[in-house]
Tab-separated table of C-alpha atoms in Angstrom:
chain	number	residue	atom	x	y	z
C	98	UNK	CA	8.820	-24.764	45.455
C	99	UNK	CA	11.686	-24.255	42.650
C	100	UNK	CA	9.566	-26.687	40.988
C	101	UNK	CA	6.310	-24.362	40.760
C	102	UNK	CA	8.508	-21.386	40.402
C	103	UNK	CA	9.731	-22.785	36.844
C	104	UNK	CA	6.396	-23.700	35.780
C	105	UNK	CA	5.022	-19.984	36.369
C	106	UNK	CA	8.247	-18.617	34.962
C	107	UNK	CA	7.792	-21.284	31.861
C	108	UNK	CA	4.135	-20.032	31.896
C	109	UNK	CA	5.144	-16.679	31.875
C	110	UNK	CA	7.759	-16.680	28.868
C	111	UNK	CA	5.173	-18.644	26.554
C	112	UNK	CA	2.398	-16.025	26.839
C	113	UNK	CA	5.045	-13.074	26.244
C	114	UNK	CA	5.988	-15.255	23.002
C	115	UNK	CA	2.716	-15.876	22.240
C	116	UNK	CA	1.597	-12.365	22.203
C	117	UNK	CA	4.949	-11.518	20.504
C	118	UNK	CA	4.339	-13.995	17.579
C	119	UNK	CA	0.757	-13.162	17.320
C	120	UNK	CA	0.062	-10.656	13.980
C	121	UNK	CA	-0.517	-7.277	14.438
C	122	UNK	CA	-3.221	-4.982	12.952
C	123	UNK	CA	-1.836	-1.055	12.041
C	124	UNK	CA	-3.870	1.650	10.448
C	125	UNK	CA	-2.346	3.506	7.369
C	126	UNK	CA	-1.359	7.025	8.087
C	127	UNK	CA	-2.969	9.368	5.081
C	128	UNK	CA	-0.390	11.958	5.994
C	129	UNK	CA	2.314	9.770	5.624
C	130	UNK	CA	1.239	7.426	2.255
C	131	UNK	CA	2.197	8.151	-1.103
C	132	UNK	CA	0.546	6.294	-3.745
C	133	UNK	CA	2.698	8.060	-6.888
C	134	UNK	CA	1.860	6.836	-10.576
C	135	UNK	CA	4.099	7.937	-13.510
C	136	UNK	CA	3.628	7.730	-17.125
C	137	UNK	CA	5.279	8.519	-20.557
C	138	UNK	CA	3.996	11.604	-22.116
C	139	UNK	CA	4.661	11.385	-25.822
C	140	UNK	CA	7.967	10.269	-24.998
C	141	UNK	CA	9.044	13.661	-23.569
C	142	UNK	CA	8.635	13.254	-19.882
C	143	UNK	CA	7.233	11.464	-17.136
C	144	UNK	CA	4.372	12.874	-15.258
C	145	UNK	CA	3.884	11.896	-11.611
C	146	UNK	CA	0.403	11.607	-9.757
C	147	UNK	CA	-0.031	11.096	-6.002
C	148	UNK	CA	-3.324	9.369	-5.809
C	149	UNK	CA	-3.243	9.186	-1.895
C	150	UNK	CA	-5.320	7.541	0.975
C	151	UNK	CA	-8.852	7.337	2.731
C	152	UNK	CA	-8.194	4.500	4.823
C	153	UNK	CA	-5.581	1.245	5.428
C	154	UNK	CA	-5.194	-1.280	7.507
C	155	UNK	CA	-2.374	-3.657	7.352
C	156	UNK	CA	-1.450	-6.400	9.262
C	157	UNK	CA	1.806	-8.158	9.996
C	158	UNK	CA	2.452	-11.225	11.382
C	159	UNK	CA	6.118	-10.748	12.002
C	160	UNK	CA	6.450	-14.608	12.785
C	161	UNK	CA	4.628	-16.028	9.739
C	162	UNK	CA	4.603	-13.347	6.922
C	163	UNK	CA	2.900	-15.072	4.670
C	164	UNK	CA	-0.126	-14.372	6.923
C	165	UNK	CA	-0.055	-10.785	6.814
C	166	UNK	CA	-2.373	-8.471	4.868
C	167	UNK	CA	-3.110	-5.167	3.512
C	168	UNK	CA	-6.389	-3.500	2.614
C	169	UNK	CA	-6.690	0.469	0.965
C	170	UNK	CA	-9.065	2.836	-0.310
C	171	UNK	CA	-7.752	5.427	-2.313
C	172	UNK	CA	-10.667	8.460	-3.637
C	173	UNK	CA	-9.921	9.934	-6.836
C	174	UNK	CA	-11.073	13.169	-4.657
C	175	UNK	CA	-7.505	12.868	-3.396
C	176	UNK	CA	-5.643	12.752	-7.191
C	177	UNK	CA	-3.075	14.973	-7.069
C	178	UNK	CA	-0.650	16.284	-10.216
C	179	UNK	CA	0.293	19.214	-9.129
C	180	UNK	CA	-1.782	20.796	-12.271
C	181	UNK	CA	-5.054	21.537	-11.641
C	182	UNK	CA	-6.270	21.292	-15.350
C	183	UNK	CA	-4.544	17.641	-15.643
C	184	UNK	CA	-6.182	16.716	-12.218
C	185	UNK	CA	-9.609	17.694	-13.860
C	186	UNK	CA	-8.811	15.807	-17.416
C	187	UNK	CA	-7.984	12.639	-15.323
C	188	UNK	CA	-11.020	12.344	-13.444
C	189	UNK	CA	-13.071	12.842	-16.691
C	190	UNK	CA	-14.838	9.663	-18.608
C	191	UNK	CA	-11.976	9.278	-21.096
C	192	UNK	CA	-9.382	8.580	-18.107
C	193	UNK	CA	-10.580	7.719	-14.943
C	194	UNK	CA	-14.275	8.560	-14.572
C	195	UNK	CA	-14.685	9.619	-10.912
C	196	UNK	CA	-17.829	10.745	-11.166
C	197	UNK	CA	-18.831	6.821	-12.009
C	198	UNK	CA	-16.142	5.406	-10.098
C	199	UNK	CA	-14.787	7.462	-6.931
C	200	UNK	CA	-12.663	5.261	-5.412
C	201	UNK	CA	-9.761	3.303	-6.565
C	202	UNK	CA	-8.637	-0.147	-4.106
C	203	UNK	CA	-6.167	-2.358	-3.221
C	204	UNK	CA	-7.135	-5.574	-0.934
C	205	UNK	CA	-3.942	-7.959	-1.186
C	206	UNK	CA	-4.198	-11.851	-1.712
C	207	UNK	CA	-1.263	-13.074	-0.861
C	208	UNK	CA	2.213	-12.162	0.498
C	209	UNK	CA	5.102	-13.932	-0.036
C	210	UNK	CA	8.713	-13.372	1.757
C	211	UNK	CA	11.605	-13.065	0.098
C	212	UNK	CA	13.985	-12.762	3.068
C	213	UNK	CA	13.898	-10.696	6.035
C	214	UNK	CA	12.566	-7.798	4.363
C	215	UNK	CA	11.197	-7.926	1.147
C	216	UNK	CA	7.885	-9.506	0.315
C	217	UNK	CA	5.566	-9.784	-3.172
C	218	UNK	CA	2.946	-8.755	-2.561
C	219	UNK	CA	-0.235	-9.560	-4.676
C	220	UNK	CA	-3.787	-8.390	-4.750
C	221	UNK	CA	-6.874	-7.292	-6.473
C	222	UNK	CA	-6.558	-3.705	-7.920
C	223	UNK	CA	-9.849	-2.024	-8.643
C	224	UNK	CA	-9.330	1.046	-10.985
C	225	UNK	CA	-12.509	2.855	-13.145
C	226	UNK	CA	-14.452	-0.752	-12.517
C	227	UNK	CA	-12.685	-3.144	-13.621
C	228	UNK	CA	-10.367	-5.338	-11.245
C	229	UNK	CA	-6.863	-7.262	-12.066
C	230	UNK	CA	-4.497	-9.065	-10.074
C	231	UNK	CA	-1.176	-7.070	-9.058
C	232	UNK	CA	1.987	-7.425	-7.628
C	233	UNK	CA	4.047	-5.343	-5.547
C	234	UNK	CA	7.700	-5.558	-4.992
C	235	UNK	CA	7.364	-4.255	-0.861
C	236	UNK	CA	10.423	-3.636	1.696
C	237	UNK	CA	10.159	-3.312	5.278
C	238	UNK	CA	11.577	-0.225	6.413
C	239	UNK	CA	11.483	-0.030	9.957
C	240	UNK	CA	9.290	-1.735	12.938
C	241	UNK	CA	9.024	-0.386	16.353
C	242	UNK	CA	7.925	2.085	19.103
C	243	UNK	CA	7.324	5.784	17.116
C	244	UNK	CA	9.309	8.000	18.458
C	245	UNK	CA	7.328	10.940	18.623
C	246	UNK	CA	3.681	9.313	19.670
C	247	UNK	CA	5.552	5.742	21.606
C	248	UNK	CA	2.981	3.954	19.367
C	249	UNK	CA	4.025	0.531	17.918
C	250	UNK	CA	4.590	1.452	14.551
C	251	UNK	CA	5.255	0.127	10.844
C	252	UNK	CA	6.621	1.953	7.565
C	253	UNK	CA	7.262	0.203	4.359
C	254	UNK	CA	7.564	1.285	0.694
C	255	UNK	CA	6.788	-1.054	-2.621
C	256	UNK	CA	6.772	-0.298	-6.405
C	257	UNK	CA	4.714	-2.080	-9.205
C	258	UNK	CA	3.863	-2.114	-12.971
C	259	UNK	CA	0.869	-2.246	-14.591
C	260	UNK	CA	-0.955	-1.884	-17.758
C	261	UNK	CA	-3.599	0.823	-17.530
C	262	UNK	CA	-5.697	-0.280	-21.000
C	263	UNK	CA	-6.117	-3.144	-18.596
C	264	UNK	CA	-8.447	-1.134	-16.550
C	265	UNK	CA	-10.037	0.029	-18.776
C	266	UNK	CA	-7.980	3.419	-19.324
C	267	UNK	CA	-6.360	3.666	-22.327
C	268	UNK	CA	-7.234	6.670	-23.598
C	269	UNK	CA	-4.326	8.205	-26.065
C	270	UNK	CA	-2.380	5.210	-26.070
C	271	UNK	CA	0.541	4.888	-27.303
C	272	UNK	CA	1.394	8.676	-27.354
C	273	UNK	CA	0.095	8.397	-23.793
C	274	UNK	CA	2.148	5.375	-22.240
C	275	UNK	CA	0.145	2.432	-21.418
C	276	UNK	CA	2.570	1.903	-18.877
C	277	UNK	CA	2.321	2.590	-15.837
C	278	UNK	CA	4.968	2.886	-12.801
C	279	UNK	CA	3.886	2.788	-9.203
C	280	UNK	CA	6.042	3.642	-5.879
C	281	UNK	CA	4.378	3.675	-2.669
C	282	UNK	CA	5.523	4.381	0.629
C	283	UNK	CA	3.254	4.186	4.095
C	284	UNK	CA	3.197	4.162	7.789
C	285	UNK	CA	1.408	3.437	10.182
C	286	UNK	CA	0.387	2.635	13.827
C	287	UNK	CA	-1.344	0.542	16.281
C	288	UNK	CA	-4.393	2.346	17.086
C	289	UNK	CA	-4.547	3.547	20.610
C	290	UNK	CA	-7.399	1.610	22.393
C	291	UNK	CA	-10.485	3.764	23.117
């Protein structure tokens, strides 16, 4: 009897690990992503855009995260400068183009730990057509319950480089900096089940 009582119990604690080990799918939070770009403007400031999000899902395998994933969509309906007229000049052909090419993406190719939590990230970036390999320097902020909604929830923030004449955007470059600096920061949550 004490026998079978350790099996079940045995039983028992491998499927909790098992579910606890297996990776876990969250979907971005548009309300609470920032996708903010900055650039050199003729050397006399730094402009900041907040592209935004459509739609995320990223999954983390807490166990193994080397298996984890993330996936975006970011409209250029969403740019935001905070200047109407520079938000218009940016989605015309000579920047961005968003009548040709509405949506900017993000699908990630591989994540690699650094310790506990920090990760590179690396993925295929898809800006005005063209797409280029980047990588994102990403920290784990906080996993866990949400307070407020109880939902099993994620938040992390990363920040990047990249080379916008790479993409095919270079107008006014180098007055304009070809440079460009990203910091990001997202949450988000296990969907509730329908």
């Amino acid at each position: 009897m004490r026998t079978l009582r350790y099996v079940l119990l045995a039983g028992l604690l491998g499927a909790a690990l098992s579910v606890q080990a297996a990776p876990v799918t969250y979907k971005l939070d548009p309300s609470h992503t920032m996708v903010l770009f900055s650039w050199s403007h003729f050397g006399y400031s730094h402009p900041t855009a907040d592209m935004g999000i459509s739609a995320g899902t990223l999954v983390y395998d807490a166990q193994d995260p080397a298996k984890s994933s993330v996936d975006v969509s970011m409209p250029m309906s969403l740019l935001d400068t905070h200047v109407p007229a520079l938000d218009k000049h940016l989605k015309e052909a000579d920047f961005f183009n968003a009548a040709k090419y509405p949506v900017i993406t993000f699908k990630s190719t591989r994540v690699q730990p650094v310790d506990a939590t920090h990760f590179k990230v690396t993925g295929n970036l898809t800006v005005h057509g063209v797409t280029r390999p980047v990588t994102l320097d990403a920290t784990l902020n906080k996993v866990g319950p949400h307070p407020m909604s109880k939902a099993q929830s994620i938040g992390f923030d990363a920040t990047g480089t990249l080379m916008r004449k790479d993409f095919g955007v270079g107008a006014y470059v180098p007055m304009v900096g070809n440079e460009i600096q990203l910091r990001i920061t997202t949450e988000g949550s296990v969907p509730k089940a329908k």
